[in-house]
Backbone as JSON, one array per atom type, in Angstrom:
{
  "sequence": "MIMIDADPDILTLDEVACYLRVTKRTLYRLAQEGQLPAFKLGGVWRFRRAELDQWIAENTGKRTSTT",
  "N": [[-31.36, -10.52, 118.88], [-34.13, -10.88, 120.99], [-34.89, -9.89, 124.22], [-36.89, -10.57, 126.79], [-38.09, -9.41, 129.66], [-38.56, -10.96, 132.73], [-41.88, -11.62, 134.01], [-43.18, -9.72, 136.52], [-45.09, -10.03, 138.23], [-45.73, -12.72, 138.22], [-44.58, -15.01, 140.44], [-41.84, -16.88, 141.86], [-41.12, -19.99, 144.01], [-39.32, -19.29, 145.63], [-39.34, -16.52, 145.84], [-42.05, -16.11, 146.71], [-41.66, -17.29, 149.22], [-40.02, -15.55, 150.61], [-41.64, -13.26, 150.35], [-43.91, -13.95, 151.78], [-42.81, -14.73, 154.18], [-42.41, -17.48, 155.0], [-41.53, -20.87, 155.17], [-40.25, -22.69, 152.3], [-41.22, -25.24, 152.22], [-43.59, -25.03, 153.68], [-45.08, -23.38, 151.96], [-45.19, -25.35, 149.4], [-46.79, -27.26, 150.66], [-49.16, -25.85, 151.24], [-49.81, -24.97, 148.73], [-50.12, -27.64, 147.31], [-52.22, -28.62, 148.92], [-54.33, -26.91, 148.01], [-54.84, -24.56, 149.22], [-53.57, -22.15, 148.76], [-53.29, -19.78, 146.4], [-52.07, -20.9, 143.33], [-50.19, -22.21, 140.64], [-49.02, -24.85, 138.33], [-46.18, -24.8, 136.33], [-44.6, -26.28, 133.92], [-44.22, -28.15, 135.87], [-43.38, -26.91, 137.92], [-44.13, -24.89, 140.82], [-45.7, -21.69, 140.42], [-47.02, -18.63, 141.19], [-49.33, -15.8, 141.22], [-48.91, -12.5, 142.03], [-51.11, -10.76, 142.51], [-53.18, -12.38, 143.19], [-52.13, -13.57, 145.52], [-52.16, -11.48, 147.19], [-54.89, -10.83, 147.15], [-55.59, -13.24, 148.58], [-54.27, -13.02, 151.04], [-55.64, -10.6, 151.91], [-58.11, -11.66, 152.29], [-57.86, -13.6, 154.33], [-56.67, -12.46, 156.3], [-56.9, -11.92, 159.87], [-58.62, -14.03, 160.32], [-59.15, -16.49, 162.4], [-58.78, -19.72, 164.08], [-60.97, -21.13, 166.35], [-59.91, -22.45, 169.47], [-61.23, -23.36, 171.43]],
  "CA": [[-31.97, -11.42, 119.96], [-35.01, -10.3, 121.72], [-34.75, -10.26, 125.6], [-38.07, -10.5, 127.71], [-38.05, -9.6, 131.28], [-39.64, -11.92, 133.55], [-43.18, -10.95, 134.43], [-42.98, -9.43, 137.85], [-46.45, -10.39, 138.67], [-45.47, -14.06, 138.5], [-43.52, -15.26, 141.51], [-41.39, -18.19, 142.03], [-41.42, -20.42, 145.08], [-38.4, -18.56, 146.55], [-39.91, -15.18, 146.08], [-42.95, -16.18, 147.67], [-41.41, -17.61, 150.53], [-39.31, -14.41, 151.18], [-42.58, -12.15, 150.6], [-44.76, -14.21, 152.97], [-41.76, -15.08, 155.33], [-42.55, -18.94, 155.33], [-40.5, -21.77, 154.46], [-40.64, -23.25, 150.81], [-41.88, -26.79, 152.6], [-44.97, -24.57, 153.85], [-45.59, -23.28, 150.5], [-45.47, -26.63, 149.03], [-47.99, -28.09, 151.51], [-50.4, -25.15, 151.17], [-50.16, -25.07, 147.32], [-50.48, -29.03, 146.93], [-53.71, -28.8, 149.26], [-54.99, -26.01, 147.25], [-55.1, -23.38, 150.29], [-52.82, -21.08, 148.37], [-53.68, -19.78, 144.99], [-50.86, -21.09, 142.78], [-50.39, -23.03, 139.59], [-47.8, -25.36, 138.05], [-45.8, -24.37, 134.93], [-43.45, -27.31, 133.81], [-43.91, -29.05, 136.89], [-42.82, -25.94, 139.03], [-45.1, -23.82, 141.41], [-45.81, -20.38, 140.14], [-47.86, -17.62, 141.97], [-49.8, -14.5, 140.7], [-48.88, -11.56, 143.22], [-52.43, -10.15, 142.63], [-53.95, -13.5, 143.95], [-51.72, -13.8, 146.73], [-52.36, -10.1, 147.8], [-56.23, -11.11, 147.5], [-55.52, -14.34, 149.5], [-53.76, -12.23, 152.18], [-56.64, -9.81, 152.33], [-59.14, -12.41, 152.76], [-57.41, -14.56, 155.31], [-56.1, -11.68, 157.58], [-57.75, -11.68, 160.83], [-59.47, -15.13, 160.45], [-58.49, -17.27, 163.48], [-59.67, -20.8, 164.34], [-61.37, -21.31, 167.77], [-59.39, -23.4, 170.15], [-62.12, -23.49, 172.89]],
  "C": [[-32.75, -10.59, 120.7], [-35.07, -10.73, 123.15], [-36.31, -9.8, 126.13], [-38.0, -10.46, 129.0], [-39.12, -10.35, 131.74], [-40.63, -11.0, 134.24], [-43.06, -10.82, 136.21], [-44.25, -9.74, 138.67], [-46.49, -11.81, 139.0], [-44.41, -14.29, 139.29], [-43.13, -16.6, 141.46], [-41.59, -18.69, 143.43], [-40.58, -19.61, 146.15], [-38.96, -17.2, 146.88], [-41.07, -15.12, 146.91], [-42.76, -16.49, 149.13], [-40.78, -16.36, 151.35], [-40.66, -13.37, 151.38], [-43.59, -12.63, 151.68], [-44.04, -14.52, 154.1], [-42.15, -16.38, 155.9], [-41.55, -19.64, 154.63], [-41.23, -22.16, 153.01], [-41.49, -24.64, 151.15], [-43.49, -26.34, 153.09], [-45.78, -24.14, 152.61], [-46.2, -24.39, 149.78], [-46.73, -27.16, 149.31], [-49.28, -27.19, 151.04], [-50.76, -25.04, 149.47], [-50.84, -26.48, 146.85], [-52.16, -29.11, 147.41], [-54.77, -27.78, 148.87], [-55.56, -24.83, 148.34], [-54.55, -22.25, 149.85], [-53.02, -20.9, 146.94], [-52.08, -19.85, 144.33], [-51.31, -22.28, 141.43], [-48.98, -23.71, 139.2], [-47.41, -25.06, 136.55], [-44.54, -25.62, 134.83], [-43.09, -28.09, 135.02], [-43.12, -28.21, 138.17], [-43.88, -25.12, 139.38], [-44.76, -22.46, 140.91], [-46.97, -19.59, 140.86], [-47.87, -16.43, 141.47], [-49.64, -13.57, 141.99], [-50.29, -11.12, 143.33], [-53.39, -11.22, 143.51], [-53.38, -13.8, 145.13], [-52.04, -12.61, 147.61], [-53.94, -10.51, 148.16], [-56.28, -12.1, 148.59], [-55.34, -13.85, 151.11], [-54.87, -11.36, 152.94], [-57.87, -10.55, 152.83], [-58.9, -13.34, 153.92], [-56.89, -13.77, 156.44], [-57.12, -11.65, 158.69], [-58.59, -12.85, 161.17], [-58.47, -16.03, 161.48], [-59.61, -18.6, 163.8], [-59.96, -20.78, 165.95], [-60.75, -22.55, 168.35], [-60.14, -23.93, 171.33], [-63.1, -24.67, 172.55]]
}
């Protein structure tokens, strides 16, 4: 039997919640709204680490004005 290790570059919802230190509920919302790079595989959200890192880099320091 051939065993294939899970791709460390594809993350689960739980892994991304730990990685970004946010709740799973927040991730669901961001993914469903298309604000976070994600895709569904068999009805389950998956995330590419490289896309998340790029998203973080692009969104770091961006703040909304409240004045």
